[in-house]
Each structure stands twice: as structure tokens, then as C-alpha cells.
Amino acid sequence: MAQTPLSNLGEFTLIHEITKHIELQNASSVKGVGDDAAVLAFDDKIVTTTDLLLEGIHFDLTYTPLKHLGYKAVSVNVSDIAAMNATPTQILLSIGVDKRFSLEMIEEFMQGVYFACEKYKVDLVGGDTSSSLTGFCISVTAVGHAKEEKLCYRNGAKENDLICVTGDLGAAYLGLQLLEREKALFEKEGVQPDLSGHDYILERQLKPTARTDIKTLLQKLQLRPTAMIDISDGLSSDLLHICEQSQTGCVIYEDKIPIDFTTYNMAEELNLNATTCALNGGEDYELLFTLPLEAHDVIRQMPEIHLIGHITDTQKGRILQSRSDEEITLTAQGWNPMKG
Ligand code: ADP
Ligand code: MG
């Protein structure tokens, strides 16, 4: 397909091309793109977060489709809003683009952004556009809202609370290991990548979805987490954040950590330990939260939520009980340094 060099367009034409498909869908978006600043209106508490994604540091364009990258840039921010038990409503998007980029490439990236906006029901209300000398740079800021009494911080976990996790863990990390292996093979030996049969772990890495559904589910069950965090760095270090801020200990059980069978298979193929990948891999964007013990019977019946352990007194430490009944102290790097 013919590519339109960005040098043929002025800055304003480019911004117009990026923003022309916006249709505001939230009443809280009073004024979106087109003025000096966006105007938002809320009765609730406002929740806001931002993330920077830099080429070569956070993503590799040799194997990342731009459309997926646009989707992921929105998802990782929406995930932080969801982790506060808040509802995401707006995003701002700033991009720095270098000379390699054509209008068609930006459009592909924006397709992913708009797809995510539709999925999460958020409005793109502003941003900034610049040229870059250091690769593709993306910064997304997300805005959301919640009633004060619904907000969940990291510091509210109490002794005897249940530790719960959504979905499954470790797949995003193994997706990345697979992509890196295939890239290295291609660069060294010219072997064409073979990614067939690995759709799930690749999608978990390239196109993660934020768990905005969990707030609705918990509300329906009339449950409010005592503490919550999204799993971006890995179960181990994110659980430690909850324990540190709540001044508690914890016990989790290795055999309760949810891991998809395709994740197990890839771990085996790459000679990695699947539990280690789930504990330390990161980028799963699932939610990790604690609930009062009374929620046990209700939560047990939810297929999307897994009970993996409980909160203890801080004196008891932060422990993983292994399948062979060993007690292993959780560390930010997990209990077994990454192999491979
Ligand atoms: P300013 O000079 O005030 O920074 P700009 O010319 O950069 O304004 O932007 C014009 C309008 O387009 C603003 O409303 C801004 O928020 C919006 N905008 C610019 N770049 C983007 C982008 N990448 N995504 C969404 N909105 C953008
Ligand atoms: Mg600007």
C-alpha cells in the first residue's frame, strides 16, 4: 500500500487525521479535542493515572503490530483505573513519531486506540503530537471516577482476608519470551518466525485487556475489596506492595495460582518454571485483591476469580507454600531467579 510521508503533512493536518473519528460518549466529557484544554465534569472523586511507553524500552516494533500497541497503551492505563475500583471515562494521548512513520502507520496505531476506547467506553479528549528523534514515544493519561466509599487502595488488607486473583497469570511473559526467541532466530539464522498455535500467550503479551468487568461483578455481589492492585510487575511484587502498604504478611499456595495450560506448555518448551513466570513475569494486567473472609462462599463460585491464599499477621512473613509443602519467602524477584 502507498505510504504518505508525514513530512508531506503539517502538524495540524496530522492532528486532524488522528482526532477526526472521535465521537464523545460520556456525559462527563464536556469539551474534548479542539480547544486549549479539555473540560470534564464529575460529582464523584476523580482518579487519574499516566504511563509512558518508549520504543526499545517498553515495546519492539519488529514484532508488535501498531494496532495492538495502540490498544495496549490504552489498556495499561485503564487497568490502573480499574485497580482503584473506579470507572474509566477519558484518556489523553501524546505521541512522538520519528521519520520512519507514515500517515498509514499512525492510522493503524489509532485504530487500536479507538478500538480500546470503544471497548472501555472512554473518550479521547486531548493529547499532544510531536516529532521524535528517539523512536516512537507514547504517553497515555487516563481519567476515571468513583464514589469515595467505593475506592480501593493498596493499604486496606487485614489479617485473615482472602487473597484473590482474576484470570490467569504468566502468559504475557511467555508470549514475550516466544517473540524474543523467534526474533533472535530470524536475526541470527534468517529462520522465518513460527508463531502458529500460540495465539493465547501472544495475545496476552501484545493485546492485554484491562479487567473493567470486575468492578461490575463485585458490585453485583455486594463486595468491596479491602485492597486492590493490578498485576503489572508480577504476582509476587504486586502482592508485596499490598502487604507492605497494609503492614501485613501473607500466605499463597503454589497449586492455587491460576496458570493456563498453554502457558505451562510454553514454559516447558523454553525450560522455564511456569510458577516462576506467574510470580515474576508481569504484564498480565489481571487484578489482585483482598476480601473479608465472609466472602469465601460467594467468591468460590466465581469461575473468573481464584482464591490463592490469605493475609496474615506481618510477623508471619510473606510466604509461598510450594506444591512440595516448602515455605518460600516471596521476594520482589520471586522465589527462584528467572532461568533462561
Ligand atoms: P496546543 O498548541 O494547545 O498544544 P495542539 O495544536 O497541540 O494544541 O492540539 C490541538 C488539539 O488537538 C488539542 O485539543 C489537543 O488536545 C488535541 N491533540 C493534539 N494531539 C493529539 C493526539 N495525539 N491525540 C488526541 N488529541 C490530540
Ligand atoms: Mg500541543
GROMACS .gro file of C-alpha atoms and ligand atoms in nm:
model
  368
    1MET     CA    1   0.000   0.000   0.000
    2ALA     CA    2   0.124   0.352  -0.080
    3GLN     CA    3   0.257   0.531   0.225
    4THR     CA    4   0.209   0.902   0.288
    5PRO     CA    5   0.523   1.052   0.447
    6LEU     CA    6   0.449   1.267   0.748
    7SER     CA    7   0.673   1.539   0.607
    8ASN     CA    8   0.400   1.599   0.346
    9LEU     CA    9   0.153   1.690   0.620
   10GLY     CA   10   0.158   1.986   0.857
   11GLU     CA   11   0.117   1.934   1.231
   12PHE     CA   12  -0.244   2.049   1.222
   13THR     CA   13  -0.336   1.816   0.936
   14LEU     CA   14  -0.180   1.527   1.127
   15ILE     CA   15  -0.370   1.612   1.448
   16HIS     CA   16  -0.687   1.638   1.240
   17GLU     CA   17  -0.620   1.294   1.090
   18ILE     CA   18  -0.563   1.149   1.437
   19THR     CA   19  -0.867   1.300   1.601
   20LYS     CA   20  -1.129   1.318   1.324
   21HIS     CA   21  -1.302   0.992   1.423
   22ILE     CA   22  -1.370   1.093   1.782
   23GLU     CA   23  -1.729   1.071   1.899
   24LEU     CA   24  -1.766   1.165   2.266
   25GLN     CA   25  -1.980   0.911   2.452
   26ASN     CA   26  -1.963   1.015   2.818
   27ALA     CA   27  -2.165   1.298   2.970
   28SER     CA   28  -1.861   1.383   3.183
   29SER     CA   29  -1.670   1.483   2.866
   30VAL     CA   30  -1.789   1.844   2.840
   31LYS     CA   31  -1.528   1.955   2.587
   32GLY     CA   32  -1.288   1.725   2.405
   33VAL     CA   33  -1.027   1.790   2.138
   34GLY     CA   34  -1.017   2.131   1.971
   35ASP     CA   35  -0.963   2.386   2.243
   36ASP     CA   36  -0.663   2.466   2.462
   37ALA     CA   37  -0.770   2.210   2.720
   38ALA     CA   38  -1.043   1.952   2.768
   39VAL     CA   39  -1.323   2.020   3.017
   40LEU     CA   40  -1.463   1.737   3.232
   41ALA     CA   41  -1.746   1.730   3.488
   42PHE     CA   42  -1.781   1.486   3.780
   43ASP     CA   43  -1.978   1.460   4.102
   44ASP     CA   44  -1.755   1.174   4.224
   45LYS     CA   45  -1.392   1.157   4.328
   46ILE     CA   46  -1.163   1.182   4.024
   47VAL     CA   47  -0.899   0.915   3.965
   48THR     CA   48  -0.612   0.973   3.725
   49THR     CA   49  -0.303   0.788   3.609
   50THR     CA   50  -0.041   0.805   3.334
   51ASP     CA   51   0.205   0.570   3.166
   52LEU     CA   52   0.494   0.622   2.929
   53LEU     CA   53   0.570   0.366   2.657
   54LEU     CA   54   0.901   0.406   2.476
   55GLU     CA   55   1.021   0.213   2.173
   56GLY     CA   56   1.318  -0.008   2.259
   57ILE     CA   57   1.233   0.005   2.631
   58HIS     CA   58   0.868  -0.099   2.653
   59PHE     CA   59   0.797  -0.235   2.307
   60ASP     CA   60   0.972  -0.363   1.996
   61LEU     CA   61   0.817  -0.267   1.663
   62THR     CA   62   0.983  -0.560   1.484
   63TYR     CA   63   0.714  -0.787   1.626
   64THR     CA   64   0.448  -0.555   1.769
   65PRO     CA   65   0.161  -0.470   1.534
   66LEU     CA   66   0.084  -0.097   1.567
   67LYS     CA   67  -0.285  -0.166   1.611
   68HIS     CA   68  -0.212  -0.390   1.912
   69LEU     CA   69   0.024  -0.129   2.052
   70GLY     CA   70  -0.250   0.137   2.038
   71TYR     CA   71  -0.485  -0.099   2.218
   72LYS     CA   72  -0.224  -0.191   2.479
   73ALA     CA   73  -0.131   0.174   2.550
   74VAL     CA   74  -0.494   0.242   2.645
   75SER     CA   75  -0.541  -0.090   2.831
   76VAL     CA   76  -0.246  -0.045   3.067
   77ASN     CA   77  -0.383   0.290   3.184
   78VAL     CA   78  -0.743   0.175   3.208
   79SER     CA   79  -0.615  -0.119   3.414
   80ASP     CA   80  -0.474   0.123   3.675
   81ILE     CA   81  -0.812   0.298   3.698
   82ALA     CA   82  -0.986  -0.041   3.733
   83ALA     CA   83  -0.741  -0.131   4.012
   84MET     CA   84  -0.875   0.163   4.214
   85ASN     CA   85  -1.227   0.018   4.170
   86ALA     CA   86  -1.309   0.326   3.963
   87THR     CA   87  -1.478   0.370   3.623
   88PRO     CA   88  -1.255   0.495   3.340
   89THR     CA   89  -1.411   0.772   3.130
   90GLN     CA   90  -1.144   0.970   2.941
   91ILE     CA   91  -0.792   0.939   2.805
   92LEU     CA   92  -0.537   1.186   2.676
   93LEU     CA   93  -0.281   1.059   2.426
   94SER     CA   94   0.057   1.213   2.347
   95ILE     CA   95   0.278   1.069   2.075
   96GLY     CA   96   0.627   1.140   1.945
   97VAL     CA   97   0.679   1.000   1.594
   98ASP     CA   98   1.003   0.964   1.403
   99LYS     CA   99   1.080   0.987   1.032
  100ARG     CA  100   1.003   0.620   0.958
  101PHE     CA  101   0.638   0.679   1.029
  102SER     CA  102   0.381   0.733   0.757
  103LEU     CA  103   0.025   0.856   0.795
  104GLU     CA  104  -0.092   0.498   0.734
  105MET     CA  105   0.117   0.372   1.028
  106ILE     CA  106  -0.032   0.636   1.260
  107GLU     CA  107  -0.378   0.541   1.137
  108GLU     CA  108  -0.312   0.176   1.218
  109PHE     CA  109  -0.196   0.272   1.569
  110MET     CA  110  -0.504   0.491   1.614
  111GLN     CA  111  -0.734   0.206   1.507
  112GLY     CA  112  -0.611   0.017   1.813
  113VAL     CA  113  -0.659   0.324   2.033
  114TYR     CA  114  -1.016   0.374   1.910
  115PHE     CA  115  -1.095   0.006   1.940
  116ALA     CA  116  -0.988   0.019   2.306
  117CYS     CA  117  -1.183   0.345   2.364
  118GLU     CA  118  -1.495   0.172   2.236
  119LYS     CA  119  -1.437  -0.140   2.444
  120TYR     CA  120  -1.377   0.051   2.768
  121LYS     CA  121  -1.628   0.329   2.687
  122VAL     CA  122  -1.369   0.604   2.731
  123ASP     CA  123  -1.339   0.927   2.531
  124LEU     CA  124  -1.016   1.051   2.377
  125VAL     CA  125  -1.035   1.416   2.484
  126GLY     CA  126  -0.691   1.552   2.405
  127GLY     CA  127  -0.319   1.500   2.377
  128ASP     CA  128  -0.012   1.626   2.202
  129THR     CA  129   0.171   1.535   1.883
  130SER     CA  130   0.538   1.589   1.814
  131SER     CA  131   0.824   1.459   1.604
  132SER     CA  132   1.080   1.240   1.781
  133LEU     CA  133   1.449   1.162   1.726
  134THR     CA  134   1.445   0.857   1.951
  135GLY     CA  135   1.182   0.625   1.809
  136PHE     CA  136   0.810   0.606   1.876
  137CYS     CA  137   0.707   0.755   2.214
  138ILE     CA  138   0.359   0.715   2.359
  139SER     CA  139   0.214   0.865   2.673
  140VAL     CA  140  -0.144   0.795   2.778
  141THR     CA  141  -0.320   0.958   3.071
  142ALA     CA  142  -0.647   0.806   3.186
  143VAL     CA  143  -0.918   0.972   3.394
  144GLY     CA  144  -1.191   0.793   3.584
  145HIS     CA  145  -1.424   0.841   3.876
  146ALA     CA  146  -1.570   0.660   4.175
  147LYS     CA  147  -1.773   0.727   4.487
  148GLU     CA  148  -1.530   0.783   4.771
  149GLU     CA  149  -1.655   0.480   4.963
  150LYS     CA  150  -1.600   0.253   4.661
  151LEU     CA  151  -1.233   0.339   4.605
  152CYS     CA  152  -0.981   0.061   4.680
  153TYR     CA  153  -0.630   0.144   4.789
  154ARG     CA  154  -0.333  -0.088   4.835
  155ASN     CA  155  -0.323  -0.033   5.209
  156GLY     CA  156  -0.652  -0.178   5.334
  157ALA     CA  157  -0.576  -0.551   5.363
  158LYS     CA  158  -0.645  -0.706   5.708
  159GLU     CA  159  -0.534  -1.026   5.875
  160ASN     CA  160  -0.747  -1.326   5.763
  161ASP     CA  161  -0.860  -1.153   5.441
  162LEU     CA  162  -0.878  -1.377   5.135
  163ILE     CA  163  -0.627  -1.314   4.855
  164CYS     CA  164  -0.798  -1.328   4.515
  165VAL     CA  165  -0.671  -1.302   4.160
  166THR     CA  166  -0.865  -1.276   3.831
  167GLY     CA  167  -0.797  -1.467   3.509
  168ASP     CA  168  -0.464  -1.647   3.477
  169LEU     CA  169  -0.100  -1.545   3.511
  170GLY     CA  170   0.234  -1.585   3.336
  171ALA     CA  171   0.103  -1.599   2.977
  172ALA     CA  172   0.209  -1.245   2.883
  173TYR     CA  173   0.566  -1.313   2.994
  174LEU     CA  174   0.583  -1.638   2.798
  175GLY     CA  175   0.436  -1.463   2.493
  176LEU     CA  176   0.724  -1.216   2.514
  177GLN     CA  177   0.983  -1.494   2.554
  178LEU     CA  178   0.843  -1.663   2.243
  179LEU     CA  179   0.856  -1.341   2.040
  180GLU     CA  180   1.212  -1.271   2.154
  181ARG     CA  181   1.321  -1.627   2.069
  182GLU     CA  182   1.174  -1.605   1.719
  183LYS     CA  183   1.329  -1.261   1.667
  184ALA     CA  184   1.674  -1.387   1.768
  185LEU     CA  185   1.641  -1.689   1.537
  186PHE     CA  186   1.543  -1.463   1.249
  187GLU     CA  187   1.830  -1.221   1.311
  188LYS     CA  188   2.095  -1.491   1.357
  189GLU     CA  189   1.989  -1.758   1.113
  190GLY     CA  190   1.724  -1.599   0.892
  191VAL     CA  191   1.467  -1.850   1.015
  192GLN     CA  192   1.114  -1.725   0.949
  193PRO     CA  193   0.919  -1.689   1.276
  194ASP     CA  194   0.676  -1.968   1.351
  195LEU     CA  195   0.416  -1.839   1.592
  196SER     CA  196   0.135  -2.074   1.496
  197GLY     CA  197  -0.061  -2.239   1.773
  198HIS     CA  198   0.044  -1.978   2.029
  199ASP     CA  199  -0.241  -1.731   1.987
  200TYR     CA  200  -0.334  -1.710   2.354
  201ILE     CA  201   0.006  -1.624   2.502
  202LEU     CA  202   0.082  -1.386   2.212
  203GLU     CA  203  -0.244  -1.203   2.259
  204ARG     CA  204  -0.179  -1.178   2.633
  205GLN     CA  205   0.153  -1.005   2.558
  206LEU     CA  206   0.060  -0.793   2.258
  207LYS     CA  207  -0.303  -0.703   2.328
  208PRO     CA  208  -0.380  -0.727   2.701
  209THR     CA  209  -0.727  -0.640   2.823
  210ALA     CA  210  -0.796  -0.442   3.142
  211ARG     CA  211  -1.039  -0.607   3.385
  212THR     CA  212  -1.304  -0.335   3.389
  213ASP     CA  213  -1.561  -0.615   3.425
  214ILE     CA  214  -1.452  -0.697   3.781
  215LYS     CA  215  -1.587  -0.375   3.935
  216THR     CA  216  -1.931  -0.458   3.796
  217LEU     CA  217  -1.910  -0.820   3.915
  218LEU     CA  218  -1.804  -0.722   4.268
  219GLN     CA  219  -2.076  -0.462   4.285
  220LYS     CA  220  -2.334  -0.722   4.185
  221LEU     CA  221  -2.205  -0.949   4.461
  222GLN     CA  222  -2.210  -0.652   4.701
  223LEU     CA  223  -1.842  -0.699   4.777
  224ARG     CA  224  -1.577  -0.433   4.809
  225PRO     CA  225  -1.210  -0.535   4.815
  226THR     CA  226  -1.020  -0.421   5.123
  227ALA     CA  227  -0.713  -0.369   4.899
  228MET     CA  228  -0.654  -0.397   4.525
  229ILE     CA  229  -0.374  -0.364   4.267
  230ASP     CA  230  -0.336  -0.460   3.903
  231ILE     CA  231  -0.069  -0.717   3.822
  232SER     CA  232   0.176  -0.530   3.602
  233ASP     CA  233   0.506  -0.636   3.762
  234GLY     CA  234   0.417  -0.995   3.857
  235LEU     CA  235   0.209  -1.155   4.131
  236SER     CA  236   0.496  -1.163   4.378
  237SER     CA  237   0.598  -0.799   4.371
  238ASP     CA  238   0.240  -0.671   4.340
  239LEU     CA  239   0.127  -0.881   4.638
  240LEU     CA  240   0.426  -0.748   4.831
  241HIS     CA  241   0.306  -0.393   4.754
  242ILE     CA  242  -0.028  -0.474   4.918
  243CYS     CA  243   0.143  -0.638   5.219
  244GLU     CA  244   0.391  -0.355   5.265
  245GLN     CA  245   0.131  -0.082   5.242
  246SER     CA  246  -0.117  -0.274   5.459
  247GLN     CA  247   0.157  -0.383   5.704
  248THR     CA  248   0.059  -0.749   5.686
  249GLY     CA  249   0.204  -1.085   5.597
  250CYS     CA  250   0.053  -1.335   5.354
  251VAL     CA  251   0.045  -1.699   5.253
  252ILE     CA  252  -0.026  -1.804   4.896
  253TYR     CA  253  -0.035  -2.162   4.769
  254GLU     CA  254   0.154  -2.260   4.458
  255ASP     CA  255  -0.113  -2.508   4.350
  256LYS     CA  256  -0.380  -2.235   4.360
  257ILE     CA  257  -0.204  -1.990   4.127
  258PRO     CA  258  -0.409  -1.986   3.804
  259ILE     CA  259  -0.195  -2.075   3.503
  260ASP     CA  260  -0.336  -2.162   3.160
  261PHE     CA  261  -0.226  -2.495   3.010
  262THR     CA  262  -0.081  -2.317   2.704
  263THR     CA  263   0.136  -2.119   2.946
  264TYR     CA  264   0.257  -2.446   3.104
  265ASN     CA  265   0.336  -2.588   2.762
  266MET     CA  266   0.540  -2.287   2.653
  267ALA     CA  267   0.723  -2.275   2.987
  268GLU     CA  268   0.821  -2.638   2.941
  269GLU     CA  269   0.934  -2.578   2.583
  270LEU     CA  270   1.152  -2.286   2.694
  271ASN     CA  271   1.281  -2.472   3.000
  272LEU     CA  272   1.126  -2.222   3.240
  273ASN     CA  273   0.928  -2.284   3.557
  274ALA     CA  274   0.563  -2.181   3.498
  275THR     CA  275   0.512  -2.076   3.863
  276THR     CA  276   0.818  -1.852   3.842
  277CYS     CA  277   0.676  -1.693   3.527
  278ALA     CA  278   0.341  -1.632   3.701
  279LEU     CA  279   0.512  -1.486   4.008
  280ASN     CA  280   0.764  -1.265   3.832
  281GLY     CA  281   0.665  -1.231   3.468
  282GLY     CA  282   0.436  -0.930   3.484
  283GLU     CA  283   0.222  -0.757   3.223
  284ASP     CA  284  -0.077  -0.982   3.289
  285TYR     CA  285  -0.299  -0.684   3.383
  286GLU     CA  286  -0.518  -0.906   3.597
  287LEU     CA  287  -0.649  -0.775   3.929
  288LEU     CA  288  -0.516  -0.889   4.266
  289PHE     CA  289  -0.736  -0.804   4.564
  290THR     CA  290  -0.824  -0.896   4.919
  291LEU     CA  291  -1.171  -0.961   5.060
  292PRO     CA  292  -1.303  -1.026   5.410
  293LEU     CA  293  -1.321  -1.396   5.499
  294GLU     CA  294  -1.705  -1.386   5.490
  295ALA     CA  295  -1.688  -1.352   5.110
  296HIS     CA  296  -1.543  -1.702   5.081
  297ASP     CA  297  -1.857  -1.896   4.981
  298VAL     CA  298  -1.967  -1.638   4.722
  299ILE     CA  299  -1.623  -1.596   4.566
  300ARG     CA  300  -1.564  -1.970   4.542
  301GLN     CA  301  -1.845  -1.991   4.290
  302MET     CA  302  -1.700  -1.729   4.055
  303PRO     CA  303  -1.502  -1.902   3.778
  304GLU     CA  304  -1.313  -1.582   3.688
  305ILE     CA  305  -1.184  -1.526   4.043
  306HIS     CA  306  -0.931  -1.755   4.209
  307LEU     CA  307  -0.862  -1.778   4.580
  308ILE     CA  308  -0.488  -1.819   4.617
  309GLY     CA  309  -0.424  -1.761   4.987
  310HIS     CA  310  -0.485  -1.530   5.278
  311ILE     CA  311  -0.345  -1.231   5.463
  312THR     CA  312  -0.160  -1.298   5.789
  313ASP     CA  313  -0.001  -1.102   6.069
  314THR     CA  314   0.311  -0.923   5.950
  315GLN     CA  315   0.526  -1.137   6.189
  316LYS     CA  316   0.446  -1.447   5.984
  317GLY     CA  317   0.623  -1.311   5.678
  318ARG     CA  318   0.519  -1.323   5.313
  319ILE     CA  319   0.516  -1.683   5.211
  320LEU     CA  320   0.461  -1.907   4.912
  321GLN     CA  321   0.372  -2.261   5.011
  322SER     CA  322   0.507  -2.479   4.733
  323ARG     CA  323   0.349  -2.797   4.594
  324SER     CA  324   0.601  -2.994   4.797
  325ASP     CA  325   0.491  -2.810   5.113
  326GLU     CA  326   0.802  -2.597   5.146
  327GLU     CA  327   0.759  -2.244   5.277
  328ILE     CA  328   0.937  -2.000   5.049
  329THR     CA  329   0.971  -1.630   5.128
  330LEU     CA  330   0.828  -1.415   4.849
  331THR     CA  331   1.064  -1.153   4.714
  332ALA     CA  332   1.017  -0.884   4.451
  333GLN     CA  333   1.200  -1.121   4.215
  334GLY     CA  334   1.002  -1.423   4.333
  335TRP     CA  335   1.133  -1.731   4.499
  336ASN     CA  336   1.350  -1.865   4.223
  337PRO     CA  337   1.560  -1.640   3.999
  338MET     CA  338   1.443  -1.643   3.637
  339LYS     CA  339   1.613  -1.907   3.434
  340GLY     CA  340   1.692  -1.871   3.066
  341ADP     P1  341  -0.171   2.321   2.177
  341ADP     O1  342  -0.089   2.405   2.085
  341ADP     O2  343  -0.266   2.398   2.265
  341ADP     O3  344  -0.090   2.217   2.249
  341ADP     P2  345  -0.229   2.136   1.969
  341ADP     O4  346  -0.225   2.206   1.838
  341ADP     O5  347  -0.113   2.056   2.010
  341ADP     O6  348  -0.271   2.241   2.079
  341ADP     O7  349  -0.357   2.040   1.971
  341ADP     C1  350  -0.482   2.084   1.922
  341ADP     C2  351  -0.590   1.998   1.982
  341ADP     O8  352  -0.568   1.862   1.944
  341ADP     C3  353  -0.589   1.996   2.135
  341ADP     O9  354  -0.725   1.988   2.177
  341ADP     C4  355  -0.515   1.872   2.172
  341ADP    O10  356  -0.557   1.820   2.297
  341ADP     C5  357  -0.552   1.779   2.057
  341ADP     N1  358  -0.447   1.680   2.025
  341ADP     C6  359  -0.322   1.702   1.981
  341ADP     N2  360  -0.255   1.587   1.961
  341ADP     C7  361  -0.340   1.488   1.996
  341ADP     C8  362  -0.332   1.345   2.000
  341ADP     N3  363  -0.221   1.279   1.965
  341ADP     N4  364  -0.441   1.276   2.041
  341ADP     C9  365  -0.553   1.341   2.079
  341ADP     N5  366  -0.568   1.473   2.076
  341ADP    C10  367  -0.464   1.547   2.036
  342MG      MG  368   0.015   2.063   2.163
   0.00000   0.00000   0.00000
